[in-house]
Short mmCIF file of C-alpha atoms in Angstrom, two decimals:
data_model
loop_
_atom_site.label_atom_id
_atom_site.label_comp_id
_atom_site.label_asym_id
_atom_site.label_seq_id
_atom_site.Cartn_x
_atom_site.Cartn_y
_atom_site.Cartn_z
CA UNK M 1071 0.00 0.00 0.00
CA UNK M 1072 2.94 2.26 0.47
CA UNK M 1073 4.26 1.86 -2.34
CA UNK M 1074 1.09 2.76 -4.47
CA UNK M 1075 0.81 6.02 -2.36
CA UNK M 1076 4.25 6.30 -3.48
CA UNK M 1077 4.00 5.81 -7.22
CA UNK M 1078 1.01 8.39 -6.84
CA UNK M 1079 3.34 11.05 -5.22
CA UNK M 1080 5.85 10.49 -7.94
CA UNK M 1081 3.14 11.52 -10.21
CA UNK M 1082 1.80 14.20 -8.65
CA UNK M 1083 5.25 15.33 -8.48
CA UNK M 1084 5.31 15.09 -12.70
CA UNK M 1085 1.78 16.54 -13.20
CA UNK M 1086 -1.17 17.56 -11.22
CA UNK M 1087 -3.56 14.06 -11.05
CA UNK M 1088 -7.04 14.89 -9.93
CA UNK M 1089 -8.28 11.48 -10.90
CA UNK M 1090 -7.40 7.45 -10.96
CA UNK M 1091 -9.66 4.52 -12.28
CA UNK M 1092 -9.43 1.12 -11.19
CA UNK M 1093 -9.53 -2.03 -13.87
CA UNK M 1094 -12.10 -4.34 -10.96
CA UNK M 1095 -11.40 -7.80 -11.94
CA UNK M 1096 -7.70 -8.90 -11.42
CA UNK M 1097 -6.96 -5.68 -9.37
CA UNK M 1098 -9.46 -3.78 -7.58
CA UNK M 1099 -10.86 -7.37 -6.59
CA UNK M 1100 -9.12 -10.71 -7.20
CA UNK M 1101 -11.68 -12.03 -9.04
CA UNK M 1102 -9.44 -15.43 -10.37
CA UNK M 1103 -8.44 -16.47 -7.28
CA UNK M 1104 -11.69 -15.77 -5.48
CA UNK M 1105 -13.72 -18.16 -8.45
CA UNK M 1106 -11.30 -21.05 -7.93
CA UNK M 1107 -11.47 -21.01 -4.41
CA UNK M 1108 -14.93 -21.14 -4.26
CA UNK M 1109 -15.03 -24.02 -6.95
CA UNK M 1110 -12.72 -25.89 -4.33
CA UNK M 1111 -14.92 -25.10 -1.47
CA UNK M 1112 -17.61 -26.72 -3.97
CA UNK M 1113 -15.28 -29.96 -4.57
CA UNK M 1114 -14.71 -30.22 -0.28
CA UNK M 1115 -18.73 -29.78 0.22
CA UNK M 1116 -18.88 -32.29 -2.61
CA UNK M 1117 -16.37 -35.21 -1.31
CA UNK M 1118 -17.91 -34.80 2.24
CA UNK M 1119 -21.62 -34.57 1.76
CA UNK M 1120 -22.62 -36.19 -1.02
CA UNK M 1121 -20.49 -39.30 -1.63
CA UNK M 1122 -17.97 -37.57 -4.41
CA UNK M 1123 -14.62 -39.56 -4.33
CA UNK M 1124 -11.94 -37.06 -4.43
CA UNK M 1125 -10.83 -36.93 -7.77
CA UNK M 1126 -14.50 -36.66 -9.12
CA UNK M 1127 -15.23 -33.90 -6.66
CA UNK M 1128 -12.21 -31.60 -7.91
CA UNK M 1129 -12.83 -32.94 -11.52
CA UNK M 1130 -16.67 -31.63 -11.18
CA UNK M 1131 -15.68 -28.52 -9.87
CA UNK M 1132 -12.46 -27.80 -12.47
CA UNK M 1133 -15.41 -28.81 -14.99
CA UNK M 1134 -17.35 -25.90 -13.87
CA UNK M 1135 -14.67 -23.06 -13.31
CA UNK M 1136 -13.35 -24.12 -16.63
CA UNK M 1137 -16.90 -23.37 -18.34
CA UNK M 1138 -17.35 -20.29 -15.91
CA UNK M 1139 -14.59 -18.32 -17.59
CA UNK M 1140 -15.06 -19.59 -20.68
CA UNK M 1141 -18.85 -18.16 -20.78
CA UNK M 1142 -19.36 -16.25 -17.71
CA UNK M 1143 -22.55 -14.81 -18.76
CA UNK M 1144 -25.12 -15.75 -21.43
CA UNK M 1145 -27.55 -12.17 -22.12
CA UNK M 1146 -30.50 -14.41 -22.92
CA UNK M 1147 -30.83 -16.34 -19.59
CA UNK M 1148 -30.26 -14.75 -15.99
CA UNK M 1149 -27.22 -15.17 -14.19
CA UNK M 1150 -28.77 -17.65 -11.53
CA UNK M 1151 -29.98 -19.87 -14.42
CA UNK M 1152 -27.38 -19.87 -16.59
CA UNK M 1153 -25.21 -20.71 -13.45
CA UNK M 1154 -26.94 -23.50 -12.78
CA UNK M 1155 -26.91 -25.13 -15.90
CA UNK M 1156 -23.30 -24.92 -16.34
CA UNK M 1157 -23.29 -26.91 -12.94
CA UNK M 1158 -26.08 -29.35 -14.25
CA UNK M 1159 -23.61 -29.75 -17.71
CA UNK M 1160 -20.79 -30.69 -15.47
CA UNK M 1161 -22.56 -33.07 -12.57
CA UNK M 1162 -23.09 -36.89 -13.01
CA UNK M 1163 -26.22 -38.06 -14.39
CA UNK M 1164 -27.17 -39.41 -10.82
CA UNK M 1165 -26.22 -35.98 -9.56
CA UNK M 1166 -27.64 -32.97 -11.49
CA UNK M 1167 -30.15 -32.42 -9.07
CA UNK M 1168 -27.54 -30.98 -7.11
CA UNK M 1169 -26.93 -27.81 -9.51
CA UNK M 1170 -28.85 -25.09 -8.11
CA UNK M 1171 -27.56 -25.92 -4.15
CA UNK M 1172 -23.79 -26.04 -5.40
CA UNK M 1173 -24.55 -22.37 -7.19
CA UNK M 1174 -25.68 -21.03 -4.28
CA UNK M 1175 -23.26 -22.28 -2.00
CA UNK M 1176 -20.64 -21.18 -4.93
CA UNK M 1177 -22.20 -18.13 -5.00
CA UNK M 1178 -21.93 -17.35 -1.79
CA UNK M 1179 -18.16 -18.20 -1.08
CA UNK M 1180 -17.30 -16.67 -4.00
CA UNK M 1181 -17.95 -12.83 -2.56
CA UNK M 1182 -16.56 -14.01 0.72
CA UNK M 1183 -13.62 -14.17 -0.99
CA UNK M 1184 -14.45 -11.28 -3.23
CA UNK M 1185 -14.84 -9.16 -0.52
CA UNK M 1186 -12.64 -5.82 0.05
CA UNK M 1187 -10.10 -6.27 2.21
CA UNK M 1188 -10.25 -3.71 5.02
CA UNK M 1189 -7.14 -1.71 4.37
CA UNK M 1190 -8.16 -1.95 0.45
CA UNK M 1191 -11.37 -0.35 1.69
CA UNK M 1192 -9.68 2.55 4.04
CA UNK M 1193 -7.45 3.43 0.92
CA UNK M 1194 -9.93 4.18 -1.46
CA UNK M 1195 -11.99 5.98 1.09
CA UNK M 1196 -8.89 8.31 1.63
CA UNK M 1197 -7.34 8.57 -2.11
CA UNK M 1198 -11.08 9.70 -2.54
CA UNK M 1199 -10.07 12.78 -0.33
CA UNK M 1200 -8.07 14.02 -2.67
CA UNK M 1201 -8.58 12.32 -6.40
CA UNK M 1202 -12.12 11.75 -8.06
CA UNK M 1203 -11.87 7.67 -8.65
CA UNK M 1204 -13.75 5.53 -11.38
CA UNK M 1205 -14.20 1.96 -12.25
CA UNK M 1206 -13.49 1.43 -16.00
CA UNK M 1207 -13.91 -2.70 -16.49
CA UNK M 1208 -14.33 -4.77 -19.37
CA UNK M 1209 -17.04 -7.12 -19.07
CA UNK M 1210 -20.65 -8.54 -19.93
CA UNK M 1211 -23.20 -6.30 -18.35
CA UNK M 1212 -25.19 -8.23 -15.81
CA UNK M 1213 -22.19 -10.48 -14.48
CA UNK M 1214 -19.54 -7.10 -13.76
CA UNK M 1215 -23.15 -5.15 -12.63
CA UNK M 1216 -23.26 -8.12 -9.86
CA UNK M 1217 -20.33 -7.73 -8.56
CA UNK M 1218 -20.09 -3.97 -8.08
CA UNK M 1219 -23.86 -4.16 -6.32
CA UNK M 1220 -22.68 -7.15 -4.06
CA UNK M 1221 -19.61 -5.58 -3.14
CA UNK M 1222 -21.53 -2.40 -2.75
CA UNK M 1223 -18.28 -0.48 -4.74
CA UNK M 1224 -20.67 2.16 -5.79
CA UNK M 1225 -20.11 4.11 -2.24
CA UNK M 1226 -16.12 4.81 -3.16
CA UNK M 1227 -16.63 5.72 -6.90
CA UNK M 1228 -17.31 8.89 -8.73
CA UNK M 1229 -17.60 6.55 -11.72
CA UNK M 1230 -18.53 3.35 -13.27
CA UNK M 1231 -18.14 1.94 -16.71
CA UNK M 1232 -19.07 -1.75 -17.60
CA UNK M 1233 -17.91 -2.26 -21.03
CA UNK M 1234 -20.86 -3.51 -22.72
CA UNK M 1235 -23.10 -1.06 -21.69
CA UNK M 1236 -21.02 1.16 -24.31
CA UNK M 1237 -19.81 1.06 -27.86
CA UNK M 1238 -16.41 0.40 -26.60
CA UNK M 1239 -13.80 -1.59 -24.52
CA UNK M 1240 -10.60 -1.27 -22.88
CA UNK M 1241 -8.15 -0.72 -24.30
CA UNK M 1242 -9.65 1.57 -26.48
CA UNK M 1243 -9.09 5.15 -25.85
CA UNK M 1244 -12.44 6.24 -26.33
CA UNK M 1245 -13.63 4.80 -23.17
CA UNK M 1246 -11.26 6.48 -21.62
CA UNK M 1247 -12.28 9.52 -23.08
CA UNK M 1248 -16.25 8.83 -22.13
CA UNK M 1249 -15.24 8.42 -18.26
CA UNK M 1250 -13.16 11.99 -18.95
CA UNK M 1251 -15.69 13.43 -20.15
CA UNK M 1252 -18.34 12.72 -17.29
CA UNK M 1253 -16.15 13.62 -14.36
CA UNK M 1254 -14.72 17.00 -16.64
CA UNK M 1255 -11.64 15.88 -16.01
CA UNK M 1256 -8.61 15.94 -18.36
CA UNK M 1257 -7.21 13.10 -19.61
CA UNK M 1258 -3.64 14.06 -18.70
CA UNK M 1259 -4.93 14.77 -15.65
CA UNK M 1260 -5.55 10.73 -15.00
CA UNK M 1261 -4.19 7.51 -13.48
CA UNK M 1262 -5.90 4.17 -15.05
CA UNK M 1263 -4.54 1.44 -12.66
CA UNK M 1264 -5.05 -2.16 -14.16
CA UNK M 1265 -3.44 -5.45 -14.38
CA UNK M 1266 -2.44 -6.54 -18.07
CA UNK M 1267 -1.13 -3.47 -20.25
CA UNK M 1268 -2.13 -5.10 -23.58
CA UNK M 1269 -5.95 -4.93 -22.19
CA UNK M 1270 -6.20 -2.28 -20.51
CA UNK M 1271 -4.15 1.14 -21.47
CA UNK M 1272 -2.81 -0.52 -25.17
CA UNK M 1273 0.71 -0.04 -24.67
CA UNK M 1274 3.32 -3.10 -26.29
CA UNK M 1275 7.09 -1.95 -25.77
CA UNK M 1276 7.29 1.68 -26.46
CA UNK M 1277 5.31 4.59 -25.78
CA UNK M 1278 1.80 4.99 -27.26
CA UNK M 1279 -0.70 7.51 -27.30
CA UNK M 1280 1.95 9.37 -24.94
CA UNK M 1281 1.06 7.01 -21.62
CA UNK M 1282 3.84 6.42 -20.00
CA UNK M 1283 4.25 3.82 -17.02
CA UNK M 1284 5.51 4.55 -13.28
CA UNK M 1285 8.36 3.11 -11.46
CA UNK M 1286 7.45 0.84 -8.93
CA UNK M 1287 4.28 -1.84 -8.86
CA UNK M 1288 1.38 -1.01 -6.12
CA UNK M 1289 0.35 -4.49 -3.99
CA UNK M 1290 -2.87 -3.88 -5.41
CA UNK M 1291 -1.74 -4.41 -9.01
CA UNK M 1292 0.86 -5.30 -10.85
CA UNK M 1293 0.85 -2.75 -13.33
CA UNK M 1294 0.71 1.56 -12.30
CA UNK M 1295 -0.38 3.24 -15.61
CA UNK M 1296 -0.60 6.84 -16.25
CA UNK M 1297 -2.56 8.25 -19.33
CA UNK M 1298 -1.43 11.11 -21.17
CA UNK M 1299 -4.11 10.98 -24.62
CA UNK M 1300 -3.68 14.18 -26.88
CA UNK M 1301 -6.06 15.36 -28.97
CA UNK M 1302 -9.25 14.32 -26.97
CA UNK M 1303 -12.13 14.01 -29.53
CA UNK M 1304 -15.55 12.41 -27.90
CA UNK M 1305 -17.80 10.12 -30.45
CA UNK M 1306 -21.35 10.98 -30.18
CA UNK M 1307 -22.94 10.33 -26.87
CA UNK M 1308 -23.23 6.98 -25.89
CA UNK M 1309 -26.24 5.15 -23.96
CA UNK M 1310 -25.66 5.20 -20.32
CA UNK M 1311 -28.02 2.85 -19.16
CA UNK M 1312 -26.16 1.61 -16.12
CA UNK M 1313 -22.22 3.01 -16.96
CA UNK M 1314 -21.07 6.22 -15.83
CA UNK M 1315 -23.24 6.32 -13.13
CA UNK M 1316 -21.83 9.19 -10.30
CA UNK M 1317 -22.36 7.99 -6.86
CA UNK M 1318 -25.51 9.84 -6.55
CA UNK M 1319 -27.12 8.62 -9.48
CA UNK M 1320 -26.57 4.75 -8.32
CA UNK M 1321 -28.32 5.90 -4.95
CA UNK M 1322 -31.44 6.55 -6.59
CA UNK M 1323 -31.63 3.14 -8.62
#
């Protein structure tokens, strides 16, 4: 945690920063980690309660996790269905009943692992002192939409942009741009903290667009990113049916 405070001095020390977004999945919230522990919390509850051997258990629930982030959201079904039936593809014959306990009890371990930790929690509330902060996340709408509502992130962010509630994604600039525009922020006024370069700010080797990358990794990531876009042009507006939502917006929904 120091050391992000640090990289953010360093900056501040370069050019007046007035805002940072987050990338959520990866880095704000270690969404990975937290899916695969919950799938072995499945494969335990699986072995001891219903008569799995071990190697089926862990098999079934590597089965599912595999499927998960292959197709973590079908727009046609709703979450708690479609979750289901990815458990009912991977369960025994003599088993399938068993689908919509395990995604509940899947569900449910998953945020308890997804959960902010609490010094996580006391840093955003006090970079929010001083910086305006956003969420800019790739993503299908109702699956990243669950998370930020169950991890009630709303409460730290000016900000909030799910991917495909928008014409574009990360790592194209124009989302970047849309969040911008909404806070009236410049853009070389911004931080975008994320985990993978190529997915998130664009940049391969040298310097493109003019971002340019900190010294030093945070804890909370492993990549510190600062955006420096020139030439700012905004596409027509875009429908903001849940994205881009200021904090007092999302109270009233």
């Amino acid at each position: 945690m120091s050391t992000f405070r640090g990289a953010i001095k360093r900056l501040n020390c370069d050019l007046k920063i007035s805002t940072i977004f987050f990338d959520l999945d990866n880095t704000l919230i270690a969404t990975r980690k937290a899916d695969a522990k919950a799938c072995s919390k499945v494969a335990d509850l699986l072995h001891r309660e219903h008569g799995f051997s071990r190697e089926l258990a862990n098999e079934t629930a590597t089965n599912y996790l595999t499927a998960f982030r292959r197709c973590p959201d079908n727009p046609d079904v709703a979450l708690a269905q479609w979750r289901s039936q990815l458990w009912q593809d991977v369960l025994p014959g003599t088993h399938k009943h068993l689908a919509s306990e395990l995604y509940g009890r899947w569900l449910e371990w998953r945020y308890r692992y997804l959960a902010l930790p609490v010094e996580v929690q006391t840093m955003l509330q006090t970079l929010r002192l001083q910086y305006l902060l956003g969420i800019i996340t790739n993503g299908p709408t109702a699956a990243q939409w669950e998370k930020i509502d169950r991890l009630a992130l709303n409460k730290y962010f000016d900000c909030i942009l799910v991917s495909s509630d928008l014409p574009w994604a990360k790592p194209d600039r124009n989302i970047f741009y849309a969040a911008c525009h909404y806070l009236g922020v410049p853009p070389g006024q911004c931080v975008m903290i994320g985990d993978k370069l190529e997915t998130d700010i664009q940049v391969s080797g040298g310097d493109r667009h003019g971002t340019r990358t900190a010294p030093g990794f945070p804890p909370l990531s492993r990549l510190f990113s600062y955006l420096n876009f020139p030439g700012c042009v905004f596409r027509p507006p875009f429908n903001r049916s849940r994205s881009v939502l200021l904090r007092e917006d999302r109270t009233h929904t």
